[in-house]
Short mmCIF file of C-alpha atoms in Angstrom, two decimals:
data_model
loop_
_atom_site.label_atom_id
_atom_site.label_comp_id
_atom_site.label_asym_id
_atom_site.label_seq_id
_atom_site.Cartn_x
_atom_site.Cartn_y
_atom_site.Cartn_z
CA UNK A 17 -1.43 -13.11 -7.27
CA UNK A 18 -5.24 -13.08 -6.97
CA UNK A 19 -8.03 -13.45 -9.49
CA UNK A 20 -10.82 -10.95 -9.79
CA UNK A 21 -14.04 -11.54 -11.65
CA UNK A 22 -16.35 -8.67 -12.46
CA UNK A 23 -19.97 -9.44 -13.18
CA UNK A 24 -22.38 -6.52 -13.50
CA UNK A 25 -22.06 -3.39 -11.37
CA UNK A 26 -21.01 -4.76 -7.98
CA UNK A 27 -20.33 -8.44 -8.46
CA UNK A 28 -16.58 -8.57 -8.05
CA UNK A 29 -15.47 -11.59 -6.05
CA UNK A 30 -12.02 -11.27 -4.49
CA UNK A 31 -10.16 -14.06 -2.68
CA UNK A 32 -8.43 -13.50 0.69
CA UNK A 33 -9.87 -10.03 1.12
CA UNK A 34 -13.31 -10.26 2.72
CA UNK A 35 -13.35 -12.64 5.66
CA UNK A 36 -15.69 -11.67 8.48
CA UNK A 37 -14.25 -10.43 11.74
CA UNK A 38 -14.85 -11.99 15.13
CA UNK A 39 -14.77 -15.82 14.90
CA UNK A 40 -17.20 -17.68 17.15
CA UNK A 41 -14.47 -19.14 19.39
CA UNK A 42 -13.35 -15.61 20.29
CA UNK A 43 -16.86 -14.26 20.96
CA UNK A 44 -18.08 -17.24 23.01
CA UNK A 45 -15.41 -16.73 25.66
CA UNK A 46 -16.00 -13.04 26.32
CA UNK A 47 -18.58 -12.31 29.07
CA UNK A 48 -21.83 -11.17 27.36
CA UNK A 49 -21.93 -7.75 29.11
CA UNK A 50 -18.33 -7.00 28.17
CA UNK A 51 -18.83 -8.30 24.62
CA UNK A 52 -21.91 -6.05 23.98
CA UNK A 53 -20.02 -2.97 25.23
CA UNK A 54 -16.97 -3.80 23.14
CA UNK A 55 -19.06 -4.39 20.02
CA UNK A 56 -20.71 -1.02 20.56
CA UNK A 57 -17.27 0.59 20.28
CA UNK A 58 -16.44 -1.46 17.16
CA UNK A 59 -19.78 -0.85 15.39
CA UNK A 60 -18.34 2.10 13.46
CA UNK A 61 -15.79 -0.22 11.79
CA UNK A 62 -18.36 -2.59 10.29
CA UNK A 63 -19.29 -1.41 6.77
CA UNK A 64 -22.32 -2.90 5.18
CA UNK A 65 -22.44 -4.08 1.53
CA UNK A 66 -24.67 -1.12 0.79
CA UNK A 67 -22.15 1.29 2.27
CA UNK A 68 -19.29 -0.36 0.35
CA UNK A 69 -21.29 0.03 -2.87
CA UNK A 70 -21.66 3.79 -2.06
CA UNK A 71 -17.88 3.98 -1.49
CA UNK A 72 -17.28 2.24 -4.84
CA UNK A 73 -19.59 4.66 -6.66
CA UNK A 74 -17.74 7.66 -5.17
CA UNK A 75 -14.37 6.19 -6.18
CA UNK A 76 -15.66 5.53 -9.71
CA UNK A 77 -16.58 9.26 -10.07
CA UNK A 78 -13.23 10.36 -8.68
CA UNK A 79 -11.38 8.11 -11.16
CA UNK A 80 -13.19 9.82 -13.99
CA UNK A 81 -12.28 13.25 -12.55
CA UNK A 82 -8.63 12.17 -12.24
CA UNK A 83 -8.50 11.15 -15.94
CA UNK A 84 -10.02 14.43 -17.17
CA UNK A 85 -7.83 17.01 -18.82
CA UNK A 86 -9.46 19.93 -16.99
CA UNK A 87 -10.48 18.18 -13.76
CA UNK A 88 -7.43 16.11 -12.79
CA UNK A 89 -5.71 18.94 -10.90
CA UNK A 90 -8.49 19.03 -8.30
CA UNK A 91 -9.16 15.32 -8.23
CA UNK A 92 -8.19 13.55 -4.97
CA UNK A 93 -7.55 10.31 -6.95
CA UNK A 94 -4.81 11.52 -9.30
CA UNK A 95 -5.01 8.79 -11.98
CA UNK A 96 -1.46 9.41 -13.15
CA UNK A 97 -0.34 8.21 -16.64
CA UNK A 98 2.71 5.89 -16.33
CA UNK A 99 3.67 5.70 -20.03
CA UNK A 100 3.69 1.94 -19.68
CA UNK A 101 1.70 0.85 -22.72
CA UNK A 102 1.61 -2.99 -22.33
CA UNK A 103 2.29 -5.78 -19.89
CA UNK A 104 5.23 -8.19 -20.51
CA UNK A 105 4.86 -10.79 -23.26
CA UNK A 106 7.62 -13.22 -22.15
CA UNK A 107 10.22 -12.17 -24.76
CA UNK A 108 12.13 -9.94 -22.36
CA UNK A 109 15.74 -10.87 -21.69
CA UNK A 110 18.99 -9.50 -20.24
CA UNK A 111 20.56 -8.17 -17.01
CA UNK A 112 18.91 -5.34 -15.07
CA UNK A 113 19.32 -3.41 -11.88
CA UNK A 114 16.36 -2.36 -9.75
CA UNK A 115 15.81 0.05 -6.92
CA UNK A 116 12.63 -0.30 -4.85
CA UNK A 117 11.99 2.66 -2.51
CA UNK A 118 8.66 2.93 -0.80
CA UNK A 119 8.98 2.58 2.96
CA UNK A 120 11.48 2.57 5.82
CA UNK A 121 13.66 0.07 3.89
CA UNK A 122 14.59 -0.01 0.21
CA UNK A 123 15.79 -2.89 -1.93
CA UNK A 124 18.58 -3.05 -4.52
CA UNK A 125 18.31 -5.94 -6.98
CA UNK A 126 20.18 -7.55 -9.86
CA UNK A 127 17.90 -9.53 -12.17
CA UNK A 128 18.73 -11.78 -15.11
CA UNK A 129 15.85 -12.68 -17.42
CA UNK A 130 16.07 -15.50 -19.95
CA UNK A 131 13.66 -15.37 -22.87
CA UNK A 132 13.94 -19.05 -23.92
CA UNK A 133 12.78 -20.28 -20.55
CA UNK A 134 10.47 -17.28 -19.91
CA UNK A 135 11.67 -16.97 -16.36
CA UNK A 136 13.91 -14.99 -14.03
CA UNK A 137 17.16 -17.02 -13.98
CA UNK A 138 18.89 -14.97 -11.32
CA UNK A 139 17.73 -12.46 -8.76
CA UNK A 140 20.02 -11.19 -6.03
CA UNK A 141 18.97 -8.42 -3.69
CA UNK A 142 20.09 -6.41 -0.69
CA UNK A 143 17.87 -4.54 1.75
CA UNK A 144 19.06 -1.16 3.03
CA UNK A 145 17.51 0.66 5.98
CA UNK A 146 16.61 4.35 5.90
CA UNK A 147 17.15 5.95 9.31
CA UNK A 148 14.21 7.88 10.70
CA UNK A 149 16.17 11.18 10.71
CA UNK A 150 16.97 10.67 7.03
CA UNK A 151 13.25 10.29 6.19
CA UNK A 152 12.77 13.85 7.57
CA UNK A 153 16.17 15.28 6.38
CA UNK A 154 17.23 16.67 3.04
CA UNK A 155 16.60 15.11 -0.34
CA UNK A 156 20.35 15.21 -1.07
CA UNK A 157 21.08 13.13 2.03
CA UNK A 158 18.41 10.56 1.03
CA UNK A 159 19.60 10.12 -2.58
CA UNK A 160 23.27 10.05 -1.54
CA UNK A 161 22.40 7.20 0.83
CA UNK A 162 20.57 5.33 -1.99
CA UNK A 163 23.53 5.89 -4.33
CA UNK A 164 25.98 4.59 -1.65
CA UNK A 165 23.89 1.45 -1.03
CA UNK A 166 23.69 0.83 -4.79
CA UNK A 167 27.51 1.15 -5.01
CA UNK A 168 28.01 -1.34 -2.19
CA UNK A 169 25.64 -3.74 -3.92
CA UNK A 170 27.48 -3.49 -7.24
CA UNK A 171 30.70 -4.33 -5.50
CA UNK A 172 29.16 -7.33 -3.71
CA UNK A 173 27.78 -8.66 -6.99
CA UNK A 174 31.03 -7.95 -8.92
CA UNK A 175 29.15 -5.64 -11.27
CA UNK A 176 31.29 -2.50 -10.88
CA UNK A 177 32.36 -1.35 -14.34
CA UNK A 178 29.24 -2.60 -16.05
CA UNK A 179 26.59 -0.12 -17.11
CA UNK A 180 23.24 -1.78 -16.72
CA UNK A 181 19.71 -0.41 -17.25
CA UNK A 182 17.89 0.36 -14.03
CA UNK A 183 14.24 0.07 -13.04
CA UNK A 184 13.42 2.65 -10.33
CA UNK A 185 10.37 1.89 -8.21
CA UNK A 186 9.57 5.09 -6.34
CA UNK A 187 6.34 4.49 -4.43
CA UNK A 188 5.16 8.05 -3.79
CA UNK A 189 2.68 10.18 -5.69
CA UNK A 190 4.51 11.48 -8.82
CA UNK A 191 3.51 13.22 -12.03
CA UNK A 192 5.18 11.10 -14.66
CA UNK A 193 6.22 13.13 -17.68
CA UNK A 194 8.12 10.39 -19.50
CA UNK A 195 9.28 6.90 -18.64
CA UNK A 196 12.48 8.41 -17.13
CA UNK A 197 11.12 11.67 -15.80
CA UNK A 198 8.84 11.85 -12.76
CA UNK A 199 8.02 14.81 -10.55
CA UNK A 200 7.22 14.17 -6.89
CA UNK A 201 3.79 15.64 -5.97
CA UNK A 202 4.03 15.09 -2.20
CA UNK A 203 5.60 12.75 0.32
CA UNK A 204 3.61 10.05 2.13
CA UNK A 205 4.30 7.11 4.50
CA UNK A 206 6.33 9.11 7.08
CA UNK A 207 8.75 10.74 4.62
CA UNK A 208 9.15 14.54 4.42
CA UNK A 209 12.59 15.15 2.87
CA UNK A 210 13.18 18.75 1.87
CA UNK A 211 14.08 19.85 -1.68
CA UNK A 212 12.36 16.92 -3.48
CA UNK A 213 8.68 17.95 -3.90
CA UNK A 214 8.29 19.42 -7.38
CA UNK A 215 11.60 17.86 -8.57
CA UNK A 216 12.37 15.04 -10.96
CA UNK A 217 13.37 12.14 -8.75
CA UNK A 218 15.17 10.30 -11.55
CA UNK A 219 17.39 13.36 -12.08
CA UNK A 220 18.05 13.54 -8.30
CA UNK A 221 19.13 9.84 -8.34
CA UNK A 222 21.42 10.35 -11.29
CA UNK A 223 22.94 13.45 -9.70
CA UNK A 224 23.71 11.53 -6.50
CA UNK A 225 25.37 8.74 -8.52
CA UNK A 226 27.44 11.31 -10.44
CA UNK A 227 28.51 13.00 -7.18
CA UNK A 228 30.10 9.68 -6.22
CA UNK A 229 31.79 9.19 -9.60
CA UNK A 230 32.69 5.52 -8.98
CA UNK A 231 30.03 3.87 -11.17
CA UNK A 232 27.32 4.69 -13.74
CA UNK A 233 23.96 3.35 -14.75
CA UNK A 234 22.30 2.97 -18.15
CA UNK A 235 18.76 3.99 -19.07
CA UNK A 236 16.29 4.40 -16.26
CA UNK A 237 12.65 3.27 -16.29
CA UNK A 238 10.67 4.90 -13.55
CA UNK A 239 7.65 2.94 -12.18
CA UNK A 240 5.41 2.99 -9.22
CA UNK A 241 5.39 -0.13 -6.99
CA UNK A 242 1.91 -1.02 -8.15
CA UNK A 243 3.10 -0.94 -11.78
CA UNK A 244 6.11 -3.05 -10.90
CA UNK A 245 3.85 -5.56 -9.17
CA UNK A 246 1.52 -5.73 -12.17
CA UNK A 247 4.44 -6.11 -14.59
CA UNK A 248 6.18 -8.84 -12.61
CA UNK A 249 2.92 -10.76 -12.28
CA UNK A 250 2.18 -10.14 -15.94
CA UNK A 251 5.53 -11.74 -16.88
CA UNK A 252 4.17 -15.01 -15.54
CA UNK A 253 0.53 -14.58 -16.58
CA UNK A 254 -0.25 -12.22 -19.48
CA UNK A 255 -3.86 -11.82 -18.24
CA UNK A 256 -2.71 -9.69 -15.32
CA UNK A 257 -3.92 -6.09 -15.83
CA UNK A 258 -4.25 -4.81 -12.29
CA UNK A 259 -1.58 -4.24 -9.66
CA UNK A 260 -2.34 -3.55 -6.01
CA UNK A 261 -0.16 -2.80 -2.97
CA UNK A 262 -1.34 -3.21 0.62
CA UNK A 263 1.70 -2.57 2.73
CA UNK A 264 3.17 0.49 4.44
CA UNK A 265 0.82 2.34 2.10
CA UNK A 266 -1.83 1.27 -0.39
CA UNK A 267 -2.33 1.92 -4.09
CA UNK A 268 -3.41 0.30 -7.33
CA UNK A 269 -2.86 0.56 -11.09
CA UNK A 270 -4.62 -0.92 -14.10
CA UNK A 271 -4.62 -0.89 -17.90
CA UNK A 272 -6.91 1.99 -19.12
CA UNK A 273 -8.13 2.72 -22.68
CA UNK A 274 -6.12 5.60 -24.14
CA UNK A 275 -9.33 7.17 -25.39
CA UNK A 276 -10.20 7.86 -21.70
CA UNK A 277 -6.76 9.28 -20.81
CA UNK A 278 -7.49 12.91 -21.66
CA UNK A 279 -4.09 14.25 -20.47
CA UNK A 280 -2.11 12.31 -23.07
CA UNK A 281 -2.50 13.08 -26.79
CA UNK A 282 -2.37 9.53 -28.06
CA UNK A 283 -5.84 8.01 -28.46
CA UNK A 284 -5.18 4.40 -29.47
CA UNK A 285 -4.28 1.38 -27.41
CA UNK A 286 -3.97 1.26 -23.59
CA UNK A 287 -1.84 2.71 -20.87
CA UNK A 288 -1.23 1.67 -17.31
CA UNK A 289 -2.74 4.27 -14.90
CA UNK A 290 -1.35 4.75 -11.41
CA UNK A 291 -4.56 5.59 -9.52
CA UNK A 292 -2.96 6.87 -6.32
CA UNK A 293 -6.13 5.77 -4.62
CA UNK A 294 -4.60 6.49 -1.21
CA UNK A 295 -5.76 10.07 -1.70
CA UNK A 296 -9.40 9.02 -2.08
CA UNK A 297 -11.44 11.00 0.45
CA UNK A 298 -9.02 13.90 0.71
CA UNK A 299 -11.85 16.14 -0.46
CA UNK A 300 -14.07 15.00 2.42
CA UNK A 301 -16.04 12.42 0.42
CA UNK A 302 -15.42 9.70 3.04
CA UNK A 303 -16.34 11.75 6.12
CA UNK A 304 -19.41 9.59 6.78
CA UNK A 305 -17.28 6.44 7.33
CA UNK A 306 -14.38 8.05 9.22
CA UNK A 307 -14.31 7.14 12.93
CA UNK A 308 -13.11 9.39 15.68
CA UNK A 309 -10.00 7.19 15.78
CA UNK A 310 -9.31 7.77 12.09
CA UNK A 311 -9.56 11.53 12.72
CA UNK A 312 -6.95 11.37 15.53
CA UNK A 313 -4.63 9.26 13.42
CA UNK A 314 -4.87 11.84 10.60
CA UNK A 315 -4.43 14.88 12.84
CA UNK A 316 -1.34 13.42 14.52
CA UNK A 317 0.33 12.28 11.30
CA UNK A 318 3.01 14.27 9.52
CA UNK A 319 0.60 14.94 6.64
CA UNK A 320 -2.83 15.81 8.02
CA UNK A 321 -5.62 15.86 5.44
CA UNK A 322 -3.56 13.84 2.94
CA UNK A 323 -4.16 10.19 1.91
CA UNK A 324 -7.39 9.66 3.84
CA UNK A 325 -8.14 6.27 2.26
CA UNK A 326 -4.62 5.01 2.90
CA UNK A 327 -4.84 5.88 6.56
CA UNK A 328 -7.82 3.59 6.96
CA UNK A 329 -6.10 0.65 5.21
CA UNK A 330 -2.36 0.48 5.30
CA UNK A 331 0.32 -0.88 7.63
CA UNK A 332 1.65 2.57 8.49
CA UNK A 333 -1.62 3.33 10.38
CA UNK A 334 -3.50 0.15 11.35
CA UNK A 335 -1.52 -0.40 14.51
CA UNK A 336 -2.19 3.12 15.74
CA UNK A 337 -5.94 2.79 15.07
CA UNK A 338 -5.95 -0.39 17.20
CA UNK A 339 -3.92 1.33 19.92
CA UNK A 340 -6.39 4.22 20.21
CA UNK A 341 -9.24 1.72 20.46
CA UNK A 342 -7.45 -0.24 23.17
CA UNK A 343 -6.86 3.00 25.09
CA UNK A 344 -10.57 3.83 24.92
CA UNK A 345 -11.65 0.34 26.05
CA UNK A 346 -9.13 0.50 28.90
CA UNK A 347 -10.55 3.90 29.98
CA UNK A 348 -13.96 2.31 29.99
CA UNK A 349 -12.58 -0.58 32.16
CA UNK A 350 -13.29 -3.15 29.45
CA UNK A 351 -9.60 -4.09 29.18
CA UNK A 352 -6.61 -4.63 31.44
CA UNK A 353 -8.69 -3.93 34.58
CA UNK A 354 -8.75 -0.28 33.54
CA UNK A 355 -5.00 0.15 33.90
CA UNK A 356 -3.20 1.41 30.78
CA UNK A 357 0.62 1.21 30.57
CA UNK A 358 2.90 4.03 29.51
CA UNK A 359 3.64 2.19 26.28
CA UNK A 360 -0.08 1.74 25.45
CA UNK A 361 -0.52 5.49 25.90
CA UNK A 362 2.38 6.28 23.60
CA UNK A 363 1.75 6.92 19.90
CA UNK A 364 3.20 4.32 17.58
CA UNK A 365 3.95 1.72 20.25
CA UNK A 366 1.32 -0.78 19.12
CA UNK A 367 2.89 -1.98 15.87
CA UNK A 368 0.82 -3.25 12.87
CA UNK A 369 2.71 -6.54 12.92
CA UNK A 370 1.14 -7.20 16.36
CA UNK A 371 -2.24 -7.37 14.63
CA UNK A 372 -1.07 -10.17 12.37
CA UNK A 373 0.45 -12.09 15.30
CA UNK A 374 -2.70 -11.69 17.41
CA UNK A 375 -4.99 -12.77 14.55
CA UNK A 376 -3.08 -15.91 13.63
CA UNK A 377 -5.36 -18.89 13.71
CA UNK A 378 -3.35 -20.65 16.42
CA UNK A 379 -2.62 -17.48 18.30
CA UNK A 380 -3.05 -17.55 22.03
CA UNK A 381 -2.34 -15.53 25.16
CA UNK A 382 0.73 -17.63 25.70
CA UNK A 383 2.08 -17.21 22.12
CA UNK A 384 1.66 -13.42 22.30
CA UNK A 385 3.34 -12.94 25.68
CA UNK A 386 6.15 -10.96 24.07
CA UNK A 387 3.67 -8.30 22.83
CA UNK A 388 2.19 -7.78 26.29
CA UNK A 389 5.66 -7.66 27.75
CA UNK A 390 6.77 -4.97 25.23
CA UNK A 391 3.60 -2.97 26.02
CA UNK A 392 3.97 -3.42 29.81
CA UNK A 393 0.50 -4.86 30.11
CA UNK A 394 -1.00 -7.58 32.28
CA UNK A 395 -3.20 -9.40 29.85
CA UNK A 396 -5.55 -12.23 30.87
CA UNK A 397 -7.48 -14.62 28.65
CA UNK A 398 -10.55 -12.35 28.26
CA UNK A 399 -8.31 -9.35 27.54
CA UNK A 400 -6.58 -11.33 24.80
CA UNK A 401 -9.89 -12.20 23.17
CA UNK A 402 -11.10 -8.59 23.30
CA UNK A 403 -7.88 -7.36 21.79
CA UNK A 404 -8.19 -10.02 19.07
CA UNK A 405 -11.69 -8.86 18.34
CA UNK A 406 -10.51 -5.26 18.06
CA UNK A 407 -7.70 -6.22 15.69
CA UNK A 408 -10.09 -8.28 13.59
CA UNK A 409 -12.52 -5.34 13.29
CA UNK A 410 -9.83 -2.91 12.14
CA UNK A 411 -8.14 -5.29 9.70
CA UNK A 412 -11.51 -6.51 8.28
CA UNK A 413 -12.52 -2.91 7.54
CA UNK A 414 -9.20 -2.47 5.74
CA UNK A 415 -9.85 -5.58 3.68
CA UNK A 416 -13.39 -4.59 2.76
CA UNK A 417 -12.33 -1.12 1.65
CA UNK A 418 -9.58 -2.62 -0.51
CA UNK A 419 -12.10 -5.12 -1.97
CA UNK A 420 -14.57 -2.34 -2.79
CA UNK A 421 -11.87 -0.28 -4.48
CA UNK A 422 -10.52 -3.27 -6.39
CA UNK A 423 -14.09 -4.09 -7.52
CA UNK A 424 -14.38 -0.49 -8.82
CA UNK A 425 -11.30 -0.97 -11.04
CA UNK A 426 -12.34 -4.41 -12.28
CA UNK A 427 -15.77 -3.14 -13.18
CA UNK A 428 -14.30 -0.09 -14.94
CA UNK A 429 -12.17 -2.38 -17.21
CA UNK A 430 -15.25 -4.53 -17.86
CA UNK A 431 -17.41 -1.54 -18.79
CA UNK A 432 -14.62 0.00 -20.89
CA UNK A 433 -14.57 -3.17 -23.04
CA UNK A 434 -18.31 -3.56 -23.26
CA UNK A 435 -18.25 -6.92 -21.52
CA UNK A 436 -20.91 -8.58 -19.38
CA UNK A 437 -18.20 -10.50 -17.60
CA UNK A 438 -14.49 -9.87 -17.09
CA UNK A 439 -11.97 -12.36 -15.74
CA UNK A 440 -8.55 -10.95 -14.90
CA UNK A 441 -5.55 -11.50 -12.68
CA UNK A 442 -4.53 -9.04 -9.97
CA UNK A 443 -0.87 -8.81 -8.98
CA UNK A 444 -0.80 -8.09 -5.24
CA UNK A 445 2.10 -7.31 -2.92
CA UNK A 446 2.85 -5.52 0.34
CA UNK A 447 3.62 -6.52 3.87
CA UNK A 448 0.02 -6.34 5.12
CA UNK A 449 -1.24 -8.57 2.31
CA UNK A 450 1.65 -11.02 2.69
CA UNK A 451 1.82 -11.26 6.48
CA UNK A 452 -1.75 -10.85 7.68
CA UNK A 453 -3.17 -14.34 8.27
CA UNK A 454 -6.57 -13.58 6.78
#
């Protein structure tokens, strides 16, 4: 949970998100000639405040396009209505099931909420893996797997025979028609299951459960992971009106004035909008800040030209950006004595979690030996500091872009309400946010 304060056009201050890259202890121990050459390679990752303000202004325009009745279909930032009209008020109670699908694993949960104590009394969960081949297989295989894991969980919790309401977090771009009807627009984050795009994913889940015939579920509420994050944070603090994910992918949602949501007939009150900001730049508006490494990452992904902003920020791609940079520095004999290993030259071998381990405050060559062993690299003290500098440049750019986008949303809420100053809470989740040390 983070706080965001919007003051004027570009005054949003965000904790944890904007620490500068390249601490002095790292820079001091790299030979000056090597350092200047490395920094030249990293220069394209350093975004000035002025450039971030330009990025924010572009996103602001795209958000307006996404909300428009006649412009949303061409908008890269989809601004999808969620039909969630309010954040929790603490009176919620009962037993609920939850499914959280948004990456290579998905979670099944049983939650018990008690109104009197305004807290979650019980929360049991189970993590289920999704095999790589299933991510690229048929939709029926995927949903049958989800239904099977849910069945196993119900048995383990002694819930078979009960019909409980289910919250379904499906973290892919969807056109939500109703709270229990959501059409997949396209896959992201390494998924490309056939027979799902253009279909109602709630219906596909129910059909998979009915095919089994050994249990049933009650009403289904379909939410994006950003909405779920905002709602769970809002249960503890009612001033939370923004949700943000920085994990395998990245996205955000916020409470928008209904008068601005032109695609829904109701004009009073507010509605949570799923921005799908990962698609920002898909129309080419971010070409001036894309590096050659970003271009390669996009071209070699399973969805070229899609989710440009996400590919500069999220855990699915940060490791690959770093790997490409390390290959270039090795080719220029600035790393590893110019000798690249087979693993370093292999796409996907430098994992994003390595970035977090290398950037830990007490990280050292000795503590990261396992990384170099996995990559088949002989890494000395200077190599380690150069790699750390590269990781810091890539992760800092990610943080600054997130901060600029979050500032855009906070300022939109402030302007919508005619305020000089807005203080709000941001619910934040995702593996990159939780595990990255800075």
